[in-house]
């Protein structure tokens, strides 16, 4: 395990992405944690705050391929995964890969597509592969989906099903920049796009190695118990119809490992779990009618659970 390497490389990626996304270091770091943990993120925000720019900047910083899919009601699953076309010269069917075959895929306004098209991402996000006409095709590594949705304009949209939401490691929001950084955006983009200044500091192969290093971060048994207790508490919460799944436990652990590696440590702590819990767990919860309308219900419930569950004393 090379925690200092992960920490250094993550800082370099964050610095490059920060050239294009001003004043949002926490969101950038959360996205990098998700990438190191081999997960995916859902960016839920209003238009024009830099969601697409974040995806492009990340792809450029890790030297990976980037594809954008504009989700619309008439988009078909084959438009995402690809399809087999008949070649008259060879008299055979040939597979034409869809835009899903990239290191970083931006699923823009994912909730505007029908549930059938949304479901075309399920196999890809979980198993890093797609099946077309009975044939399995592996996706490039790393494979990172950044899906966006507008949380204000909901007309003509299809809510993401629980199975889809559960496959996102984290739900993030960029939010509006403060006054000084918004002025900085005007200055930096007056003559050119800041994205042009973002350089590659990694290769896709190096990112895969960093993801493997993150998996080796030590997690004490007492910390695993703590993660399980936190997640199980969501299933026993009176205000919830549905708590987090075992996948939520696994992704919470992996996110804590990534957070520890970014901090330069080869072991995870309860503070790492608390640090990432508000990004990993709230979108997995389904509240009862009396709490569902409150925007802060998910994070509030997780904060309450974190304050109640006893913090373990590690044996290491």
mmCIF file of C-alpha atoms in Angstrom:
data_model
loop_
_atom_site.group_PDB
_atom_site.id
_atom_site.type_symbol
_atom_site.label_atom_id
_atom_site.label_comp_id
_atom_site.label_asym_id
_atom_site.label_seq_id
_atom_site.Cartn_x
_atom_site.Cartn_y
_atom_site.Cartn_z
ATOM 1 C CA UNK A 1 0.000 0.000 0.000
ATOM 2 C CA UNK A 2 1.332 3.429 -0.914
ATOM 3 C CA UNK A 3 -0.801 5.959 0.980
ATOM 4 C CA UNK A 4 1.584 8.815 0.231
ATOM 5 C CA UNK A 5 1.288 8.087 -3.502
ATOM 6 C CA UNK A 6 -2.514 8.055 -3.403
ATOM 7 C CA UNK A 7 -2.550 11.271 -1.383
ATOM 8 C CA UNK A 8 -0.090 13.030 -3.717
ATOM 9 C CA UNK A 9 -1.816 11.939 -6.913
ATOM 10 C CA UNK A 10 -5.272 12.788 -5.567
ATOM 11 C CA UNK A 11 -4.030 16.264 -4.644
ATOM 12 C CA UNK A 12 -2.635 16.718 -8.167
ATOM 13 C CA UNK A 13 -5.943 15.678 -9.739
ATOM 14 C CA UNK A 14 -7.854 18.007 -7.387
ATOM 15 C CA UNK A 15 -5.552 20.900 -8.285
ATOM 16 C CA UNK A 16 -6.123 20.380 -11.999
ATOM 17 C CA UNK A 17 -9.904 20.051 -11.651
ATOM 18 C CA UNK A 18 -9.851 23.142 -9.420
ATOM 19 C CA UNK A 19 -8.599 25.185 -12.385
ATOM 20 C CA UNK A 20 -11.983 24.669 -14.063
ATOM 21 C CA UNK A 21 -14.245 24.460 -10.992
ATOM 22 C CA UNK A 22 -13.578 27.429 -8.722
ATOM 23 C CA UNK A 23 -14.418 27.511 -5.023
ATOM 24 C CA UNK A 24 -15.692 23.934 -4.683
ATOM 25 C CA UNK A 25 -12.800 21.949 -3.157
ATOM 26 C CA UNK A 26 -15.100 19.812 -0.987
ATOM 27 C CA UNK A 27 -17.197 18.649 -3.949
ATOM 28 C CA UNK A 28 -14.084 17.989 -6.040
ATOM 29 C CA UNK A 29 -12.585 15.930 -3.224
ATOM 30 C CA UNK A 30 -15.841 13.993 -2.791
ATOM 31 C CA UNK A 31 -15.859 13.181 -6.521
ATOM 32 C CA UNK A 32 -12.235 11.997 -6.356
ATOM 33 C CA UNK A 33 -13.050 9.833 -3.326
ATOM 34 C CA UNK A 34 -15.855 8.209 -5.319
ATOM 35 C CA UNK A 35 -13.508 7.646 -8.268
ATOM 36 C CA UNK A 36 -10.805 6.112 -6.045
ATOM 37 C CA UNK A 37 -13.449 3.901 -4.413
ATOM 38 C CA UNK A 38 -14.470 2.702 -7.903
ATOM 39 C CA UNK A 39 -17.979 4.091 -7.545
ATOM 40 C CA UNK A 40 -20.239 6.510 -9.401
ATOM 41 C CA UNK A 41 -21.803 9.844 -8.482
ATOM 42 C CA UNK A 42 -25.126 11.585 -8.988
ATOM 43 C CA UNK A 43 -24.819 15.361 -9.335
ATOM 44 C CA UNK A 44 -28.132 16.934 -8.388
ATOM 45 C CA UNK A 45 -28.217 20.669 -8.976
ATOM 46 C CA UNK A 46 -29.637 23.552 -10.971
ATOM 47 C CA UNK A 47 -28.345 24.238 -14.511
ATOM 48 C CA UNK A 48 -25.220 26.263 -15.125
ATOM 49 C CA UNK A 49 -23.156 25.517 -12.011
ATOM 50 C CA UNK A 50 -20.481 23.395 -13.724
ATOM 51 C CA UNK A 51 -21.640 19.781 -13.650
ATOM 52 C CA UNK A 52 -20.479 19.068 -17.213
ATOM 53 C CA UNK A 53 -17.246 20.969 -16.655
ATOM 54 C CA UNK A 54 -16.494 18.830 -13.596
ATOM 55 C CA UNK A 55 -16.867 15.643 -15.641
ATOM 56 C CA UNK A 56 -14.676 16.940 -18.468
ATOM 57 C CA UNK A 57 -12.012 18.208 -16.078
ATOM 58 C CA UNK A 58 -11.846 14.882 -14.232
ATOM 59 C CA UNK A 59 -11.515 12.968 -17.492
ATOM 60 C CA UNK A 60 -8.715 15.242 -18.661
ATOM 61 C CA UNK A 61 -6.880 15.119 -15.324
ATOM 62 C CA UNK A 62 -6.732 11.309 -15.317
ATOM 63 C CA UNK A 63 -5.960 11.109 -19.041
ATOM 64 C CA UNK A 64 -9.102 9.110 -19.706
ATOM 65 C CA UNK A 65 -11.657 9.011 -22.479
ATOM 66 C CA UNK A 66 -14.849 11.035 -22.025
ATOM 67 C CA UNK A 67 -18.295 10.578 -23.515
ATOM 68 C CA UNK A 68 -21.496 12.497 -22.918
ATOM 69 C CA UNK A 69 -24.980 11.044 -23.291
ATOM 70 C CA UNK A 70 -27.903 13.471 -23.365
ATOM 71 C CA UNK A 71 -30.794 11.549 -21.837
ATOM 72 C CA UNK A 72 -34.136 12.347 -23.485
ATOM 73 C CA UNK A 73 -37.535 10.602 -23.549
ATOM 74 C CA UNK A 74 -36.818 9.092 -26.998
ATOM 75 C CA UNK A 75 -33.363 7.745 -26.092
ATOM 76 C CA UNK A 76 -33.148 3.956 -26.495
ATOM 77 C CA UNK A 77 -30.984 1.497 -24.526
ATOM 78 C CA UNK A 78 -29.022 0.714 -27.705
ATOM 79 C CA UNK A 79 -28.153 4.415 -27.982
ATOM 80 C CA UNK A 80 -26.266 4.012 -24.704
ATOM 81 C CA UNK A 81 -24.774 0.513 -24.827
ATOM 82 C CA UNK A 82 -24.317 0.113 -28.585
ATOM 83 C CA UNK A 83 -25.823 -2.294 -31.090
ATOM 84 C CA UNK A 84 -24.999 -4.959 -33.653
ATOM 85 C CA UNK A 85 -25.151 -3.834 -37.266
ATOM 86 C CA UNK A 86 -25.020 -5.979 -40.391
ATOM 87 C CA UNK A 87 -21.905 -5.469 -42.494
ATOM 88 C CA UNK A 88 -22.729 -6.197 -46.132
ATOM 89 C CA UNK A 89 -19.058 -6.598 -47.064
ATOM 90 C CA UNK A 90 -18.255 -9.261 -44.483
ATOM 91 C CA UNK A 91 -21.829 -10.607 -44.384
ATOM 92 C CA UNK A 92 -21.612 -10.573 -40.608
ATOM 93 C CA UNK A 93 -23.017 -8.614 -37.718
ATOM 94 C CA UNK A 94 -20.537 -6.209 -36.114
ATOM 95 C CA UNK A 95 -20.864 -4.637 -32.711
ATOM 96 C CA UNK A 96 -20.728 -0.831 -32.677
ATOM 97 C CA UNK A 97 -19.919 0.316 -29.136
ATOM 98 C CA UNK A 98 -22.120 3.014 -27.649
ATOM 99 C CA UNK A 99 -20.955 6.020 -25.621
ATOM 100 C CA UNK A 100 -20.919 3.904 -22.455
ATOM 101 C CA UNK A 101 -17.500 2.612 -23.590
ATOM 102 C CA UNK A 102 -15.399 5.345 -22.000
ATOM 103 C CA UNK A 103 -13.486 5.958 -18.799
ATOM 104 C CA UNK A 104 -15.767 8.781 -17.686
ATOM 105 C CA UNK A 105 -19.363 8.875 -18.908
ATOM 106 C CA UNK A 106 -21.596 11.885 -18.308
ATOM 107 C CA UNK A 107 -25.242 10.802 -18.196
ATOM 108 C CA UNK A 108 -26.728 14.263 -18.550
ATOM 109 C CA UNK A 109 -30.252 14.784 -17.174
ATOM 110 C CA UNK A 110 -30.606 11.059 -16.570
ATOM 111 C CA UNK A 111 -34.129 11.459 -15.168
ATOM 112 C CA UNK A 112 -35.458 12.650 -18.546
ATOM 113 C CA UNK A 113 -35.089 9.173 -20.065
ATOM 114 C CA UNK A 114 -37.638 6.412 -19.649
ATOM 115 C CA UNK A 115 -37.089 3.760 -16.951
ATOM 116 C CA UNK A 116 -36.219 1.246 -19.692
ATOM 117 C CA UNK A 117 -33.329 3.403 -20.895
ATOM 118 C CA UNK A 118 -32.252 4.252 -17.353
ATOM 119 C CA UNK A 119 -32.014 0.533 -16.632
ATOM 120 C CA UNK A 120 -29.466 0.127 -19.445
ATOM 121 C CA UNK A 121 -26.923 1.576 -17.020
ATOM 122 C CA UNK A 122 -27.576 -0.914 -14.228
ATOM 123 C CA UNK A 123 -25.361 -3.735 -15.495
ATOM 124 C CA UNK A 124 -22.661 -1.306 -16.608
ATOM 125 C CA UNK A 125 -22.477 0.508 -13.274
ATOM 126 C CA UNK A 126 -22.441 -2.623 -11.140
ATOM 127 C CA UNK A 127 -20.496 -5.155 -13.214
ATOM 128 C CA UNK A 128 -18.478 -2.923 -15.588
ATOM 129 C CA UNK A 129 -19.881 -4.791 -18.574
ATOM 130 C CA UNK A 130 -22.819 -4.702 -20.991
ATOM 131 C CA UNK A 131 -24.682 -7.509 -22.696
ATOM 132 C CA UNK A 132 -25.894 -6.867 -26.238
ATOM 133 C CA UNK A 133 -27.662 -9.565 -28.270
ATOM 134 C CA UNK A 134 -26.490 -12.181 -25.785
ATOM 135 C CA UNK A 135 -22.821 -11.216 -26.042
ATOM 136 C CA UNK A 136 -20.919 -9.775 -23.091
ATOM 137 C CA UNK A 137 -18.603 -6.804 -23.597
ATOM 138 C CA UNK A 138 -16.281 -5.506 -20.892
ATOM 139 C CA UNK A 139 -16.035 -1.766 -20.297
ATOM 140 C CA UNK A 140 -12.721 0.109 -20.070
ATOM 141 C CA UNK A 141 -11.154 0.676 -16.663
ATOM 142 C CA UNK A 142 -11.475 2.870 -14.792
ATOM 143 C CA UNK A 143 -15.187 3.265 -15.483
ATOM 144 C CA UNK A 144 -16.860 6.198 -13.782
ATOM 145 C CA UNK A 145 -20.423 7.407 -14.380
ATOM 146 C CA UNK A 146 -21.366 10.971 -13.494
ATOM 147 C CA UNK A 147 -25.125 11.348 -13.799
ATOM 148 C CA UNK A 148 -26.832 14.708 -13.490
ATOM 149 C CA UNK A 149 -30.368 15.749 -12.786
ATOM 150 C CA UNK A 150 -32.087 19.082 -12.222
ATOM 151 C CA UNK A 151 -33.701 18.996 -8.790
ATOM 152 C CA UNK A 152 -35.962 21.973 -9.550
ATOM 153 C CA UNK A 153 -37.500 21.410 -12.986
ATOM 154 C CA UNK A 154 -39.235 18.036 -12.705
ATOM 155 C CA UNK A 155 -41.789 18.358 -15.546
ATOM 156 C CA UNK A 156 -41.425 15.524 -18.045
ATOM 157 C CA UNK A 157 -38.997 13.542 -15.910
ATOM 158 C CA UNK A 158 -38.982 9.988 -14.593
ATOM 159 C CA UNK A 159 -37.858 9.536 -10.968
ATOM 160 C CA UNK A 160 -34.845 7.281 -10.617
ATOM 161 C CA UNK A 161 -35.868 3.892 -9.168
ATOM 162 C CA UNK A 162 -34.358 2.647 -5.928
ATOM 163 C CA UNK A 163 -32.181 0.098 -7.773
ATOM 164 C CA UNK A 164 -30.636 2.898 -9.839
ATOM 165 C CA UNK A 165 -30.112 5.229 -6.882
ATOM 166 C CA UNK A 166 -28.464 2.457 -4.891
ATOM 167 C CA UNK A 167 -25.774 2.047 -7.539
ATOM 168 C CA UNK A 168 -24.503 5.586 -7.051
ATOM 169 C CA UNK A 169 -21.806 5.716 -4.421
ATOM 170 C CA UNK A 170 -22.563 9.355 -3.622
ATOM 171 C CA UNK A 171 -25.048 12.102 -4.363
ATOM 172 C CA UNK A 172 -23.338 15.479 -4.580
ATOM 173 C CA UNK A 173 -24.246 19.081 -5.292
ATOM 174 C CA UNK A 174 -22.006 21.871 -6.547
ATOM 175 C CA UNK A 175 -24.242 24.758 -5.538
ATOM 176 C CA UNK A 176 -23.772 28.394 -6.440
ATOM 177 C CA UNK A 177 -20.287 29.883 -6.006
ATOM 178 C CA UNK A 178 -19.737 32.710 -3.559
ATOM 179 C CA UNK A 179 -19.359 36.278 -4.804
ATOM 180 C CA UNK A 180 -15.563 36.264 -5.114
ATOM 181 C CA UNK A 181 -15.381 32.940 -6.940
ATOM 182 C CA UNK A 182 -18.223 33.919 -9.277
ATOM 183 C CA UNK A 183 -16.259 37.027 -10.183
ATOM 184 C CA UNK A 184 -13.229 34.770 -10.674
ATOM 185 C CA UNK A 185 -15.260 32.728 -13.157
ATOM 186 C CA UNK A 186 -15.921 35.861 -15.204
ATOM 187 C CA UNK A 187 -12.245 36.819 -15.182
ATOM 188 C CA UNK A 188 -10.946 33.335 -16.011
ATOM 189 C CA UNK A 189 -13.393 32.814 -18.887
ATOM 190 C CA UNK A 190 -13.149 36.258 -20.456
ATOM 191 C CA UNK A 191 -10.486 35.228 -22.956
ATOM 192 C CA UNK A 192 -10.492 31.424 -22.884
ATOM 193 C CA UNK A 193 -12.048 28.404 -21.224
ATOM 194 C CA UNK A 194 -10.208 27.347 -18.022
ATOM 195 C CA UNK A 195 -10.780 23.738 -19.068
ATOM 196 C CA UNK A 196 -8.035 24.256 -21.649
ATOM 197 C CA UNK A 197 -5.523 24.659 -18.808
ATOM 198 C CA UNK A 198 -6.387 21.321 -17.200
ATOM 199 C CA UNK A 199 -3.575 18.859 -17.897
ATOM 200 C CA UNK A 200 -3.316 15.109 -17.440
ATOM 201 C CA UNK A 201 -1.456 14.113 -14.278
ATOM 202 C CA UNK A 202 -2.368 10.429 -14.454
ATOM 203 C CA UNK A 203 -3.018 7.698 -16.966
ATOM 204 C CA UNK A 204 -6.063 5.420 -16.760
ATOM 205 C CA UNK A 205 -3.739 2.547 -15.856
ATOM 206 C CA UNK A 206 -2.302 4.546 -12.951
ATOM 207 C CA UNK A 207 -5.797 5.347 -11.714
ATOM 208 C CA UNK A 208 -6.640 1.634 -11.695
ATOM 209 C CA UNK A 209 -3.491 1.048 -9.623
ATOM 210 C CA UNK A 210 -4.555 3.750 -7.166
ATOM 211 C CA UNK A 211 -7.981 2.119 -6.867
ATOM 212 C CA UNK A 212 -6.240 -1.162 -6.024
ATOM 213 C CA UNK A 213 -4.122 0.646 -3.412
ATOM 214 C CA UNK A 214 -7.274 2.051 -1.807
ATOM 215 C CA UNK A 215 -8.692 -1.477 -1.435
ATOM 216 C CA UNK A 216 -5.629 -2.346 0.673
ATOM 217 C CA UNK A 217 -6.288 0.353 3.276
ATOM 218 C CA UNK A 218 -6.636 -1.439 6.614
ATOM 219 C CA UNK A 219 -10.127 -1.533 8.145
ATOM 220 C CA UNK A 220 -10.219 -2.796 11.718
ATOM 221 C CA UNK A 221 -12.934 -5.304 12.631
ATOM 222 C CA UNK A 222 -14.315 -2.827 15.158
ATOM 223 C CA UNK A 223 -14.667 -0.254 12.375
ATOM 224 C CA UNK A 224 -16.467 -2.757 10.174
ATOM 225 C CA UNK A 225 -18.856 -3.379 13.075
ATOM 226 C CA UNK A 226 -19.349 0.388 13.365
ATOM 227 C CA UNK A 227 -20.181 0.704 9.658
ATOM 228 C CA UNK A 228 -22.681 -2.155 9.900
ATOM 229 C CA UNK A 229 -24.291 -0.632 13.007
ATOM 230 C CA UNK A 230 -24.691 2.741 11.297
ATOM 231 C CA UNK A 231 -26.273 1.204 8.206
ATOM 232 C CA UNK A 232 -28.525 -1.144 10.194
ATOM 233 C CA UNK A 233 -29.728 1.833 12.227
ATOM 234 C CA UNK A 234 -31.180 3.321 9.027
ATOM 235 C CA UNK A 235 -33.355 0.208 8.648
ATOM 236 C CA UNK A 236 -34.712 0.610 12.160
ATOM 237 C CA UNK A 237 -35.402 4.357 11.913
ATOM 238 C CA UNK A 238 -39.084 5.074 12.575
ATOM 239 C CA UNK A 239 -39.262 7.842 9.973
ATOM 240 C CA UNK A 240 -38.057 5.616 7.141
ATOM 241 C CA UNK A 241 -39.834 3.084 4.955
ATOM 242 C CA UNK A 242 -36.553 1.780 3.574
ATOM 243 C CA UNK A 243 -33.027 2.003 4.940
ATOM 244 C CA UNK A 244 -29.652 1.531 3.270
ATOM 245 C CA UNK A 245 -28.795 -1.802 1.657
ATOM 246 C CA UNK A 246 -25.716 -3.998 2.199
ATOM 247 C CA UNK A 247 -24.312 -2.288 -0.901
ATOM 248 C CA UNK A 248 -24.514 0.902 1.132
ATOM 249 C CA UNK A 249 -22.360 -0.710 3.838
ATOM 250 C CA UNK A 250 -19.780 -1.800 1.283
ATOM 251 C CA UNK A 251 -19.595 1.570 -0.448
ATOM 252 C CA UNK A 252 -19.409 3.351 2.901
ATOM 253 C CA UNK A 253 -16.365 1.232 3.786
ATOM 254 C CA UNK A 254 -14.713 1.805 0.414
ATOM 255 C CA UNK A 255 -15.330 5.540 0.641
ATOM 256 C CA UNK A 256 -13.785 5.593 4.114
ATOM 257 C CA UNK A 257 -10.773 3.729 2.739
ATOM 258 C CA UNK A 258 -10.421 6.306 -0.053
ATOM 259 C CA UNK A 259 -10.754 9.190 2.410
ATOM 260 C CA UNK A 260 -8.021 7.639 4.576
ATOM 261 C CA UNK A 261 -5.735 7.159 1.567
ATOM 262 C CA UNK A 262 -6.229 10.784 0.498
ATOM 263 C CA UNK A 263 -5.233 11.788 4.023
ATOM 264 C CA UNK A 264 -2.013 9.792 3.576
ATOM 265 C CA UNK A 265 -2.936 6.928 5.932
ATOM 266 C CA UNK A 266 -2.952 3.177 5.337
ATOM 267 C CA UNK A 267 -5.756 2.632 7.850
ATOM 268 C CA UNK A 268 -9.318 3.966 8.134
ATOM 269 C CA UNK A 269 -10.844 5.564 11.230
ATOM 270 C CA UNK A 270 -14.368 6.355 12.478
ATOM 271 C CA UNK A 271 -13.777 9.963 11.452
ATOM 272 C CA UNK A 272 -13.276 8.777 7.858
ATOM 273 C CA UNK A 273 -16.649 7.022 8.031
ATOM 274 C CA UNK A 274 -18.341 10.124 9.423
ATOM 275 C CA UNK A 275 -16.655 12.268 6.792
ATOM 276 C CA UNK A 276 -18.186 10.361 3.865
ATOM 277 C CA UNK A 277 -21.466 9.127 5.368
ATOM 278 C CA UNK A 278 -23.466 12.217 4.373
ATOM 279 C CA UNK A 279 -22.561 11.681 0.714
ATOM 280 C CA UNK A 280 -22.970 7.896 0.675
ATOM 281 C CA UNK A 281 -26.113 7.146 2.698
ATOM 282 C CA UNK A 282 -28.912 9.797 2.451
ATOM 283 C CA UNK A 283 -29.945 9.047 -1.147
ATOM 284 C CA UNK A 284 -30.463 5.380 -0.228
ATOM 285 C CA UNK A 285 -33.201 6.203 2.264
ATOM 286 C CA UNK A 286 -36.920 6.344 1.557
ATOM 287 C CA UNK A 287 -38.812 8.352 4.128
ATOM 288 C CA UNK A 288 -42.386 8.064 5.280
ATOM 289 C CA UNK A 289 -44.875 10.663 4.087
ATOM 290 C CA UNK A 290 -44.427 12.904 7.114
ATOM 291 C CA UNK A 291 -40.670 13.339 6.505
ATOM 292 C CA UNK A 292 -40.431 12.834 2.746
ATOM 293 C CA UNK A 293 -41.119 16.462 1.922
ATOM 294 C CA UNK A 294 -38.286 17.815 4.035
ATOM 295 C CA UNK A 295 -35.177 18.488 1.952
ATOM 296 C CA UNK A 296 -32.876 17.861 4.903
ATOM 297 C CA UNK A 297 -34.578 14.684 6.104
ATOM 298 C CA UNK A 298 -31.965 12.273 4.720
ATOM 299 C CA UNK A 299 -28.825 14.081 5.948
ATOM 300 C CA UNK A 300 -30.564 14.946 9.215
ATOM 301 C CA UNK A 301 -31.389 11.298 9.897
ATOM 302 C CA UNK A 302 -27.817 10.210 9.126
ATOM 303 C CA UNK A 303 -26.391 12.906 11.409
ATOM 304 C CA UNK A 304 -28.725 11.756 14.184
ATOM 305 C CA UNK A 305 -27.652 8.135 13.714
ATOM 306 C CA UNK A 306 -23.961 9.074 13.736
ATOM 307 C CA UNK A 307 -24.465 10.908 17.012
ATOM 308 C CA UNK A 308 -26.167 7.861 18.600
ATOM 309 C CA UNK A 309 -24.090 4.912 17.436
ATOM 310 C CA UNK A 310 -21.114 4.370 19.768
ATOM 311 C CA UNK A 311 -17.749 5.090 18.157
ATOM 312 C CA UNK A 312 -15.378 2.104 18.450
ATOM 313 C CA UNK A 313 -11.907 2.182 19.907
ATOM 314 C CA UNK A 314 -9.659 0.591 17.243
ATOM 315 C CA UNK A 315 -7.417 -2.295 18.255
ATOM 316 C CA UNK A 316 -4.627 -1.043 16.029
#
